[in-house]
Coordinates of C-alpha atoms in Angstrom, one line a residue:
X1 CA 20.8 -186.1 -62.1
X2 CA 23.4 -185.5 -64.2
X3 CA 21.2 -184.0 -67.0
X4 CA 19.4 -181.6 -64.9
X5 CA 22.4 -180.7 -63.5
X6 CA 23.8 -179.2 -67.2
X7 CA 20.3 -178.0 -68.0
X8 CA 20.4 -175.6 -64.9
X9 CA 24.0 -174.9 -65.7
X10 CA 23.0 -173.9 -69.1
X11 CA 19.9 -171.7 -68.1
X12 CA 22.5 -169.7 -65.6
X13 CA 24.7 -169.5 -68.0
X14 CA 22.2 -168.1 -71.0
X15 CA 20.9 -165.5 -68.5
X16 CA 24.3 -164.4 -67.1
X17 CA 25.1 -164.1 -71.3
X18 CA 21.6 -162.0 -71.8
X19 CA 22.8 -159.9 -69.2
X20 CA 26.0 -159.1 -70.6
X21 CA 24.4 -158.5 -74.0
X22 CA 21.4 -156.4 -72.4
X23 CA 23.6 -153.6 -70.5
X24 CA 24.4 -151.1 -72.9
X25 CA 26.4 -148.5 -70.4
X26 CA 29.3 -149.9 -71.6
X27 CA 28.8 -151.6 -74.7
X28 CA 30.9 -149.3 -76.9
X29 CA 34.1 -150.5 -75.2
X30 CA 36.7 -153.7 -75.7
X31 CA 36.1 -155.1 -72.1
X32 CA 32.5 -155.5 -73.2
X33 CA 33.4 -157.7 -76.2
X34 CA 35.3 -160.1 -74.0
X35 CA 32.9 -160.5 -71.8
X36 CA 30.9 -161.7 -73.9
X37 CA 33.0 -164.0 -75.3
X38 CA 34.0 -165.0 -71.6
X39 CA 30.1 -166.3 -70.8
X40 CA 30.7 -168.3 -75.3
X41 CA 33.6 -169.7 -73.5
X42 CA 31.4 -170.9 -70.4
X43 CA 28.7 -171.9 -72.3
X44 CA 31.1 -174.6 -74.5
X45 CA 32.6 -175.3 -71.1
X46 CA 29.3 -176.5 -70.3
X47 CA 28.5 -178.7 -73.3
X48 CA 32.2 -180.6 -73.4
X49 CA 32.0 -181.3 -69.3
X50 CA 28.6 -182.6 -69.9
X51 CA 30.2 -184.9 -72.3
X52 CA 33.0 -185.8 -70.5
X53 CA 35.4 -184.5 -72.9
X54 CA 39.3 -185.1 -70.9
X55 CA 40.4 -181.9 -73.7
X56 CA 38.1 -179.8 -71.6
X57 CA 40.6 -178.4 -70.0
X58 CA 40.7 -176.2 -73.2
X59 CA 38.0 -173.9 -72.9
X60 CA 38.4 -174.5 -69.1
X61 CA 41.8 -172.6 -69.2
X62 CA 40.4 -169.5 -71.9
X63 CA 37.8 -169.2 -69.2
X64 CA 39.4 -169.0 -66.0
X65 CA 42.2 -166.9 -68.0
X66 CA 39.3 -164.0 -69.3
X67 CA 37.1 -164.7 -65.9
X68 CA 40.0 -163.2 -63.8
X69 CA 41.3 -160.5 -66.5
X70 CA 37.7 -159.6 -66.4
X71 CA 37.1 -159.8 -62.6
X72 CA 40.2 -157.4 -62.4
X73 CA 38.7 -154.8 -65.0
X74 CA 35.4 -154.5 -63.5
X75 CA 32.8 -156.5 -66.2
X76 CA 32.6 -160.0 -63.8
X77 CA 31.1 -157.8 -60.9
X78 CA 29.2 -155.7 -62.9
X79 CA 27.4 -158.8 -64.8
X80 CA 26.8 -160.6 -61.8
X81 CA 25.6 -157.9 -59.8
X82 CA 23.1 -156.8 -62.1
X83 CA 22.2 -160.7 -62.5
X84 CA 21.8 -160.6 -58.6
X85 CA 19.8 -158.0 -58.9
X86 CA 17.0 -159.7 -61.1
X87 CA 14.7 -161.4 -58.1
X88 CA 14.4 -157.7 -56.3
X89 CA 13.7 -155.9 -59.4
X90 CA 11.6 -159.4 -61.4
X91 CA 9.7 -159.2 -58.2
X92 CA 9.5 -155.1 -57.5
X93 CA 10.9 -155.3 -54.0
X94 CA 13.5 -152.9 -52.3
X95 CA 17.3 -154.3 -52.8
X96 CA 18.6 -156.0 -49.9
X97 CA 22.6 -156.0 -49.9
X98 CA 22.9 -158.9 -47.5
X99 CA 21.0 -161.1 -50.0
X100 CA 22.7 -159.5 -52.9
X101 CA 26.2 -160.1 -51.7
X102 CA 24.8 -163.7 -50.8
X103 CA 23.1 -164.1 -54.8
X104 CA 26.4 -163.3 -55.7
X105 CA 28.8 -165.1 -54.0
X106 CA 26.7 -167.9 -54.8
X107 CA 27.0 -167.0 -58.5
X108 CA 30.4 -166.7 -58.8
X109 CA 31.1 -169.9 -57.1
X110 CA 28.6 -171.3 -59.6
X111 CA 30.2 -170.1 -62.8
X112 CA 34.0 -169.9 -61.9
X113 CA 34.8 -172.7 -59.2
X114 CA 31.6 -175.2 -60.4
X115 CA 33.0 -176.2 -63.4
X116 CA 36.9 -176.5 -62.1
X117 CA 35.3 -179.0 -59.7
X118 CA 33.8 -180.7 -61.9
X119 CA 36.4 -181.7 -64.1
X120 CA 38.8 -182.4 -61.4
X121 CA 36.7 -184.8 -59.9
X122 CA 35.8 -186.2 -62.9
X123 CA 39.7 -186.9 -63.8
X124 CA 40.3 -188.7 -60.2
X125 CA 37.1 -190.8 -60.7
X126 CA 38.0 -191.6 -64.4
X127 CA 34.7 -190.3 -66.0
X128 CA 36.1 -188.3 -68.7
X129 CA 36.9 -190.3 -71.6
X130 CA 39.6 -189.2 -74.6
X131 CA 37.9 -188.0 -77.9
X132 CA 38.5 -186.2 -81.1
X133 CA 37.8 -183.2 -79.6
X134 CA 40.2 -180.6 -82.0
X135 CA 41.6 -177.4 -80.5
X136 CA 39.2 -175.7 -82.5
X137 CA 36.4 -177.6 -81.4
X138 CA 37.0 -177.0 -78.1
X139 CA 37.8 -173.0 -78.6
X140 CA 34.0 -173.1 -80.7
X141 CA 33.8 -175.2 -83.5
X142 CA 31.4 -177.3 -81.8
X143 CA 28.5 -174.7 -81.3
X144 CA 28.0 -175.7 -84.6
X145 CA 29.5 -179.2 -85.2
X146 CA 27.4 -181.1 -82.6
X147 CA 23.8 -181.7 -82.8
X148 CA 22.8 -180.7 -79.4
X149 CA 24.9 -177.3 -79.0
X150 CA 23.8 -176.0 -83.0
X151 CA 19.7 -176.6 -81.5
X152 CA 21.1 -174.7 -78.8
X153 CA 22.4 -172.0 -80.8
X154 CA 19.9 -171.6 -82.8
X155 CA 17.4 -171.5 -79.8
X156 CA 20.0 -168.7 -78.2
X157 CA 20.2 -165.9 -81.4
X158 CA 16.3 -166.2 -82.0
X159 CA 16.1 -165.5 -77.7
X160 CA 18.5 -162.8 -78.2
X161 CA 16.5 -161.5 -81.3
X162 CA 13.8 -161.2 -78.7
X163 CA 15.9 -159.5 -76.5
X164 CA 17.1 -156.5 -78.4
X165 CA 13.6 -156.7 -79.7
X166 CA 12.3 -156.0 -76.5
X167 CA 14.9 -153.8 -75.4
X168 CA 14.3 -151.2 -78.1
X169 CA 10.5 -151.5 -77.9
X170 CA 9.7 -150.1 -81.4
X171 CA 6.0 -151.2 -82.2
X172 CA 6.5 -153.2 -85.2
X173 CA 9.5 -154.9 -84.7
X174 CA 8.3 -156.3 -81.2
X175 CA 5.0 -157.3 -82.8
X176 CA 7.3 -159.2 -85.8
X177 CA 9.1 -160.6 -83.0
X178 CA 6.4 -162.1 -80.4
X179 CA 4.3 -163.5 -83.5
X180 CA 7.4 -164.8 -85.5
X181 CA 10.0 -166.3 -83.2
X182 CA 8.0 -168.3 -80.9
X183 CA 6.6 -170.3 -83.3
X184 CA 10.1 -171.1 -85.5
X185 CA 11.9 -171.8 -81.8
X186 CA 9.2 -174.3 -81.5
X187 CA 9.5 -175.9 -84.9
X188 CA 13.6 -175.9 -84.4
X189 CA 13.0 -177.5 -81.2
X190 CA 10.2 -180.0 -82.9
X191 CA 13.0 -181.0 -85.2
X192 CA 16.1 -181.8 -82.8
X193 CA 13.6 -183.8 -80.4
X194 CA 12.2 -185.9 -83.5
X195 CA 15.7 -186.2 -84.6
X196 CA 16.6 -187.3 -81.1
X197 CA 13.5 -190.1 -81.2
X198 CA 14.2 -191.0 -84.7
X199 CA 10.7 -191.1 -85.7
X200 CA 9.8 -191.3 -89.1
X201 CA 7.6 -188.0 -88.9
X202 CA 10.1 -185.5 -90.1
X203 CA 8.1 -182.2 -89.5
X204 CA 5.0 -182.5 -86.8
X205 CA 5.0 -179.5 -85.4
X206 CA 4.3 -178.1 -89.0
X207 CA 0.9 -178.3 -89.0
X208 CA 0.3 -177.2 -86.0
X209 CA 1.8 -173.4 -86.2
X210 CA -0.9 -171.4 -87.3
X211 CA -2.5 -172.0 -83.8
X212 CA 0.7 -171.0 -82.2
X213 CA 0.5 -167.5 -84.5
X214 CA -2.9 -167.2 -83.1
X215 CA -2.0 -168.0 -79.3
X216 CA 1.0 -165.0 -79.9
X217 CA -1.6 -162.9 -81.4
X218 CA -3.8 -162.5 -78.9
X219 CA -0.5 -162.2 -76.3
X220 CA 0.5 -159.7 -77.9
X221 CA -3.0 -157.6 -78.6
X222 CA -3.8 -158.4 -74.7
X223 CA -1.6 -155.4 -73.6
X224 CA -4.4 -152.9 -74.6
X225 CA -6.6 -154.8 -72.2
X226 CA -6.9 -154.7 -68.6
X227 CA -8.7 -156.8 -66.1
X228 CA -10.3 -159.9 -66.7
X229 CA -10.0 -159.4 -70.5
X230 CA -6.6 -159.4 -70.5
X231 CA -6.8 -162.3 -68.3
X232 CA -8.7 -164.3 -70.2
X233 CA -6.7 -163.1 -73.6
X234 CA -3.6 -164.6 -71.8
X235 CA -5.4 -167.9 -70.3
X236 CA -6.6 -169.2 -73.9
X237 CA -2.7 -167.8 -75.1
X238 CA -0.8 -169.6 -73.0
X239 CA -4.0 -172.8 -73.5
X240 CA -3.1 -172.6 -77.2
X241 CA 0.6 -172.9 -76.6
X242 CA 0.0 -175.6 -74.6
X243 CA -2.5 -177.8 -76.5
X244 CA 0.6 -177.4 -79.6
X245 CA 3.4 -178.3 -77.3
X246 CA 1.5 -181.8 -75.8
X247 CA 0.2 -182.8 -78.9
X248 CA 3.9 -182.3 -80.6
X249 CA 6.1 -183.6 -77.6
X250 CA 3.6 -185.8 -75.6
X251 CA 3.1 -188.4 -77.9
X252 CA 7.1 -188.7 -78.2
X253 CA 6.7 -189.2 -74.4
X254 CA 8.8 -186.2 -73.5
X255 CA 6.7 -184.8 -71.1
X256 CA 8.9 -182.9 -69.3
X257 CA 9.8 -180.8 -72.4
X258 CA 6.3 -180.6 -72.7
X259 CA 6.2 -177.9 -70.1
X260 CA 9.1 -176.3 -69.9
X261 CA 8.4 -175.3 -73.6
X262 CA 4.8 -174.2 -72.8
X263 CA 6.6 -172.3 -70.4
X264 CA 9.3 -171.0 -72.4
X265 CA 7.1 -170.2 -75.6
X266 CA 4.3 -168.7 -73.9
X267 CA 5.5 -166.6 -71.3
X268 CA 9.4 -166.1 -71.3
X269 CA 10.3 -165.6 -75.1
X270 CA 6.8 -163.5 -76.2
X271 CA 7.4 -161.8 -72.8
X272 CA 11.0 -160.6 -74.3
X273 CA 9.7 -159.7 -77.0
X274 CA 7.5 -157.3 -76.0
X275 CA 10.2 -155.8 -73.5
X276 CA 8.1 -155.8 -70.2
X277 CA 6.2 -158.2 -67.8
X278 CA 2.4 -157.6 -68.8
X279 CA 1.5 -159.8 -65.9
X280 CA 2.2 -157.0 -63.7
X281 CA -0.1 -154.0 -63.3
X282 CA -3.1 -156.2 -64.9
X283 CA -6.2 -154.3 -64.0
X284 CA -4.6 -151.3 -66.4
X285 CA -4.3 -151.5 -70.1
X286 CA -1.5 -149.9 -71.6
X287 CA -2.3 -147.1 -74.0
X288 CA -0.1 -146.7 -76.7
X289 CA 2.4 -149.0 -78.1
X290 CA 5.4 -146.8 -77.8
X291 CA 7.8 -145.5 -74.9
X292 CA 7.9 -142.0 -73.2
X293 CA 11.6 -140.2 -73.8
X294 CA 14.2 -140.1 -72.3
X295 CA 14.2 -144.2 -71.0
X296 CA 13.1 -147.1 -72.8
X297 CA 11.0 -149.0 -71.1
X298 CA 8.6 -146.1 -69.5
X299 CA 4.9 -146.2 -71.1
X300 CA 1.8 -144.6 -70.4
X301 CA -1.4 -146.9 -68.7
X302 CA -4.9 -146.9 -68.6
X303 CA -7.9 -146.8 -66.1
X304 CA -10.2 -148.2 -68.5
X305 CA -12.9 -146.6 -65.5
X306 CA -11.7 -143.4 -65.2
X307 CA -9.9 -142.6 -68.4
X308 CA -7.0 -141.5 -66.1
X309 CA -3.7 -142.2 -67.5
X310 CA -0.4 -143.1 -65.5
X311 CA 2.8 -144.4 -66.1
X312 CA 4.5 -147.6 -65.8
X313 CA 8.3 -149.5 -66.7
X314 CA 8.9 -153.1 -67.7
X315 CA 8.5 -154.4 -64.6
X316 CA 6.0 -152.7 -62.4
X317 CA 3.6 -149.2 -62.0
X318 CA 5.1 -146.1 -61.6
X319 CA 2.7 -143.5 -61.3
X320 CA -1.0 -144.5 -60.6
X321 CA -3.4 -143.5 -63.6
X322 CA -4.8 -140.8 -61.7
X323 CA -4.0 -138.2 -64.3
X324 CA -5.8 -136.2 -67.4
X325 CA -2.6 -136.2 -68.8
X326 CA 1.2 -136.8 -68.5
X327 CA 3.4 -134.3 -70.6
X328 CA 6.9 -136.0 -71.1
X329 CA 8.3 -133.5 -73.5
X330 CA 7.6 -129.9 -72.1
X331 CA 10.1 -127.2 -73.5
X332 CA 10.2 -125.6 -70.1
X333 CA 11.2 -128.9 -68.1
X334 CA 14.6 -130.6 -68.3
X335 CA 14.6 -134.2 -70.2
X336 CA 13.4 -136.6 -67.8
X337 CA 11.0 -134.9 -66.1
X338 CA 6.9 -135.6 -66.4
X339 CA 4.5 -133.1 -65.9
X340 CA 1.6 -134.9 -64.5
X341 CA -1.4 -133.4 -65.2
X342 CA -4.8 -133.5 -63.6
X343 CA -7.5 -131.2 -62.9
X344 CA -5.2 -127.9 -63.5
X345 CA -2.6 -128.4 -61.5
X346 CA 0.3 -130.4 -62.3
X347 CA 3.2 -132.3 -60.2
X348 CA 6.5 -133.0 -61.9
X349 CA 8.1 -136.2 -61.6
X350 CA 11.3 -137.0 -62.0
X351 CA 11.6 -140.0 -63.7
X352 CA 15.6 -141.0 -63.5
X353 CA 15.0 -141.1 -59.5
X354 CA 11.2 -142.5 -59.8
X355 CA 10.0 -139.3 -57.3
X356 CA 7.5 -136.8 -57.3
X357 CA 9.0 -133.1 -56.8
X358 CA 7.0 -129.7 -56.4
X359 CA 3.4 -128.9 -57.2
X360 CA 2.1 -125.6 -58.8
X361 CA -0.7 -125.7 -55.8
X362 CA 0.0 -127.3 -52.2
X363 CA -3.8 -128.7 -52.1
X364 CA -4.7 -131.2 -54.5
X365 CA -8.0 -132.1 -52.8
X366 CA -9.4 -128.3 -52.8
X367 CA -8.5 -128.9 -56.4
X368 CA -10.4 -131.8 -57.4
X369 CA -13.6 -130.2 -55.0
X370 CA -13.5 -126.5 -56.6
X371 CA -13.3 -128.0 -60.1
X372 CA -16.4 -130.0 -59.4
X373 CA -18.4 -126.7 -58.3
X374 CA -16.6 -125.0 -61.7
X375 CA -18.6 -128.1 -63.8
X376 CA -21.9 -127.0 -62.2
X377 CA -21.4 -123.3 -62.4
X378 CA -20.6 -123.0 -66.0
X379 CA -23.9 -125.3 -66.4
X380 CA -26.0 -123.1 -64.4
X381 CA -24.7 -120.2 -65.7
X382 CA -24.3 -121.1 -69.3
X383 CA -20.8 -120.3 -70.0
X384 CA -20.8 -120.8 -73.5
X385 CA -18.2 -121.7 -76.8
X386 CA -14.8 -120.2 -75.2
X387 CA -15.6 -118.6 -72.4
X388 CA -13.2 -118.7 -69.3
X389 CA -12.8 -118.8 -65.3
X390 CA -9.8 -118.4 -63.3
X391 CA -9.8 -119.2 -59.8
X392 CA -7.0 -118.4 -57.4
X393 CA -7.1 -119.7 -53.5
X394 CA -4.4 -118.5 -51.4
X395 CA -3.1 -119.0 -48.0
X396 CA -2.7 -115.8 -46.8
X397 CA 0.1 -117.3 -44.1
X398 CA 1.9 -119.3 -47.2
X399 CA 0.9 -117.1 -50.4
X400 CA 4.1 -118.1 -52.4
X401 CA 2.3 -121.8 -53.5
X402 CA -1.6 -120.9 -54.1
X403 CA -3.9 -123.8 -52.3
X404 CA -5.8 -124.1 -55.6
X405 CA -5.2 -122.4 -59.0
X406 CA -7.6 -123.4 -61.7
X407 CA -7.5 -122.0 -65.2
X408 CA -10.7 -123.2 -67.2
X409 CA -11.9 -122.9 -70.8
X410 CA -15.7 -123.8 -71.3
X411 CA -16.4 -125.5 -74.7
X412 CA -20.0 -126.6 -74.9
X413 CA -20.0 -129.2 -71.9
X414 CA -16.7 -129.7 -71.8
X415 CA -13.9 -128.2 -69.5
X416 CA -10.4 -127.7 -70.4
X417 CA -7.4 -126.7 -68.2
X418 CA -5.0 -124.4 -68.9
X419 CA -1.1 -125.1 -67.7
X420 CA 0.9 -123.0 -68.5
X421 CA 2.3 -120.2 -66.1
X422 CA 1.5 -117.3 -68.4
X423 CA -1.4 -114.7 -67.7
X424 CA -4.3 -116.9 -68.1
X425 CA -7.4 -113.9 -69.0
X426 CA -5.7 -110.7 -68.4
X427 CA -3.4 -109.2 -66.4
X428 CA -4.4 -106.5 -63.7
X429 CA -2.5 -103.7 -62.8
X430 CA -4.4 -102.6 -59.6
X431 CA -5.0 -105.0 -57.1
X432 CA -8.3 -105.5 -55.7
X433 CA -9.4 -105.8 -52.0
X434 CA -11.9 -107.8 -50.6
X435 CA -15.4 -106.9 -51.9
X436 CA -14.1 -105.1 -54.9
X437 CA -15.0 -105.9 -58.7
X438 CA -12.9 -104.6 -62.0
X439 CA -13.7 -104.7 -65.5
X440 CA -12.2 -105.0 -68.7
X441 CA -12.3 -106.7 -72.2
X442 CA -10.1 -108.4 -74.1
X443 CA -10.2 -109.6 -77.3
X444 CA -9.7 -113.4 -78.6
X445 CA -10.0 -114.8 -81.9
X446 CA -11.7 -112.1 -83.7
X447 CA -14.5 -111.8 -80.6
X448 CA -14.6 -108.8 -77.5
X449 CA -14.6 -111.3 -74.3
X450 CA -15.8 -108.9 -70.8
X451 CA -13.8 -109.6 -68.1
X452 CA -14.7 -109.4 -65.0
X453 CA -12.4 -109.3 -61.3
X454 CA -13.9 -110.1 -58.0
X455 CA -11.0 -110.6 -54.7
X456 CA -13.0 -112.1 -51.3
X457 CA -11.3 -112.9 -48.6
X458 CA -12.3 -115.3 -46.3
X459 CA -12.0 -114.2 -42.1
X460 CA -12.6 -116.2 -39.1
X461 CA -12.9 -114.2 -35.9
X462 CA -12.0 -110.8 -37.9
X463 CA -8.9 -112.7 -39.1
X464 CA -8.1 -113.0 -43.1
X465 CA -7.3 -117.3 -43.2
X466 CA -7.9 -117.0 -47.4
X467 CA -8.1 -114.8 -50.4
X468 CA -10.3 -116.3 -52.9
X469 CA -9.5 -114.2 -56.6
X470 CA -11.7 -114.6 -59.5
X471 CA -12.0 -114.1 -63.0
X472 CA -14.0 -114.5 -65.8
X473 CA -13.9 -113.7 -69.6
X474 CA -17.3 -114.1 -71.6
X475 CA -18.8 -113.0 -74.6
X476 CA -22.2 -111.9 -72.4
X477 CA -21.3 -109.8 -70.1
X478 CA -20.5 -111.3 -66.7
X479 CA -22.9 -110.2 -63.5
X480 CA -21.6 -109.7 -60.2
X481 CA -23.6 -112.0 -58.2
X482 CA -22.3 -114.9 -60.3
X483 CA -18.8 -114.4 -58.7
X484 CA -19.9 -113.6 -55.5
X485 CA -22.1 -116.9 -55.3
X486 CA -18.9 -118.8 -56.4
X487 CA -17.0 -117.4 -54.3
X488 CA -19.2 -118.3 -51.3
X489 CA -19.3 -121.4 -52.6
X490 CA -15.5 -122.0 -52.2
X491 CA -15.7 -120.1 -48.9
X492 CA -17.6 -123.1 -48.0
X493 CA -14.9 -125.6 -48.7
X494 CA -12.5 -123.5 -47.0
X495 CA -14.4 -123.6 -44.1
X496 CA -15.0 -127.6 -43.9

């Protein structure tokens, strides 16, 4: 009891110490530096209770000293409120501040009054025993003295390697990371258990890690993937991390450590590494192995279907991959806000507050239909290498947001959409009413395009509902009854 007791102690205590390290609001300044040094101080607190050490009282003191200088400045309740916050935003539910006062609570008693009560009952019931336990042990020496707290160590700096790995999420040096450290925490941990069994196999893990590079491998590479191949890319990962951790630790009849270093090596430490859980959002591949400025951590995804894109953090989706494209670093946009782009329209999202704000057109489904009748007019027509259309649908009730604007470029099969808010064809200094036509020509890339302007607007019961503006820009020259069939086409839609 006694051993699992330290073991959970210690895990608390390396992710209260992760999160410390991981915040980086306030990194640059002193208070940061001692808290840090606060969670070292736990952590030795931890290893000289567990061995009954009466000099305890050592680190105890430096502890409880920084833990209320710190709970003063501000760092304690910052730590341990972002550590509260890990199950709501682990599991992507909305933050409940009865719980998170209760995580908390329960926290602080854990770190601050656990270890007091500890060593006070272990003095009245005579379990802690005198030692040789120096001043300077007990202040750190023995993270790297005794045995058990330099595996420890060791373990710690290759999981905080991971970390900052993760937290930077530059290509290479997560890849170096996931397919590197795994496999030397396994061989360090190999190496204290063998020590700890005293068997005469020195190294048996050693033979062994090429299968564990291969099982990191394909964890990494499985983030391109989505669905059941990414599935099954994870299954055989975490198979091959387990097949080396039984045949290295069951035979020493450890099989407890058995799994929790299957679990450790195959999901937590390559999961760091890369920065994100890709166990969420598994029927989308990522696309991409790089972040989206201005945050770390936001990424483009993949319908592997559609070929829609949309975005995602490290923990869960964002944006559904319903988009052509997402345009993170517009000129015209402030940093941190997405133009998502799909069909020629575009919504922008803001990104710091995870919400969508305005649209360039206030009917997304007219949209999507009246660039599905564009795709079959420019076929039927045979709007060749260039050519362009411009449609314009307009409430004529609300006319400051259009109810579709499309902006189209024909390039053999292929339609492209135009953005921007400049004059797409040309710009008209007489406006039309309904029934008229205009003509003009421009000229683009060396070539004389005819334009040609039809307005129609769309009535029920003698009342104007719509104005339906079109335009087109070909190298043949446009006929009227093109536009005027397109345009009953989208009277059509209007009228649904």
């Amino acid at each position: 009891m006694k051993q699992k007791v330290f073991w959970l102690d210690l895990a608390v205590c390396s992710l209260w110490l992760f999160v410390a390290l991981a915040n980086c609001s306030w990194w640059s300044l002193p208070t940061h530096f001692l808290m840090v040094v606060t969670v070292v101080m736990r952590i030795i607190l931890s290893f000289t209770l567990y061995r009954g050490e009466k000099r305890s009282w050592i680190p105890l003191t430096v502890f409880s000293a920084l833990f209320a200088l710190l709970s003063v400045e501000g760092p304690v309740m910052r730590t341990t409120g972002d550590f509260a916050d890990l199950p709501f935003v682990v599991m992507g539910i909305n933050n409940d501040h009865l719980t998170h006062n209760i995580i908390k609570c329960i926290l602080l008693a854990w770190l601050f009054l656990g270890p007091i009560a500890v060593y006070i009952v272990g003095l009245i019931r005579k379990t802690m025993k005198s030692s040789t336990l120096t001043w300077k042990d007990a202040l750190g020496a023995i993270l790297w003295k005794d045995k058990g707290t330099k595996a420890y160590c060791q373990l710690m700096l290759i999981a905080i390697c991971a970390l900052y790995a993760g937290l930077a999420m530059d290509m290479r040096m997560c890849r170096f990371a996931c397919v590197v450290l795994p496999p030397l925490s396994l061989y360090l941990i190999a190496r204290y258990m063998t020590s700890c069994k005293d068997t005469t196999e020195k190294n048996p893990v050693v033979g062994k890690l090429w299968m564990m590079v291969a099982a990191m491998v394909l964890f990494f590479y499985a983030q391109r993937y989505a669905g059941m191949w990414r599935v099954w890319m994870l299954v055989a990962s975490i198979a091959m991390v387990a097949y080396v951790c039984w045949r290295t630790f069951g035979k020493l009849g450890l099989a407890g450590i058995s799994i929790l270093a299957t679990v450790y090596l195959g999901i937590l430490l390559p999961t760091l590494a890369i920065g994100y859980n890709q166990y969420a959002c598994i029927e989308y591949g990522r696309r991409g192995l790089y972040t989206l400025e201005p945050l770390r951590g936001i990424f483009y995804i993949k319908d592997t279907n559609t070929d829609k894109v949309g975005l995602r953090d490290r923990y869960g989706i964002l944006v559904e991959p319903i988009y052509d494209n997402i345009v993170h670093n517009s000129r015209n946009r402030p940093l941190g806000i997405y133009e998502l782009r799909n069909n020629g329209c575009y919504t922008l999202y803001n990104v710091y507050q995870n919400k969508m704000m305005t649209s360039n057109i206030s009917d997304p489904n007219l949209q999507d239909s009246i660039c599905q009748i564009l795709d079959k007019y420019c076929d039927r027509n045979a709007y060749g290498h260039r050519d362009r259309l411009e449609i314009r649908v307009t409430n004529k009730f609300k006319a400051e947001i259009p109810l579709s604007h499309v902006k189209m470029t024909r390039n053999g099969i292929n339609s492209y959409y135009d953005y921007s808010d400049q004059p797409y064809i040309s710009e008209d200094s007489v406006t039309l009413r309904s029934g008229e036509f205009a003509t003009d020509s421009v000229v683009r890339y060396g070539d004389t395009f005819h334009v040609l302007h039809y307005s129609y607007d769309v009535k029920r019961d003698s009342t104007v509902l719509y104005n339906i503006d079109l335009k087109t820009a070909r190298q043949s020259t446009p006929q009227h009854e093109e536009l005027n069939e397109l345009a009953k086409s989208i009277e059509t839609l209007l009228k649904q």
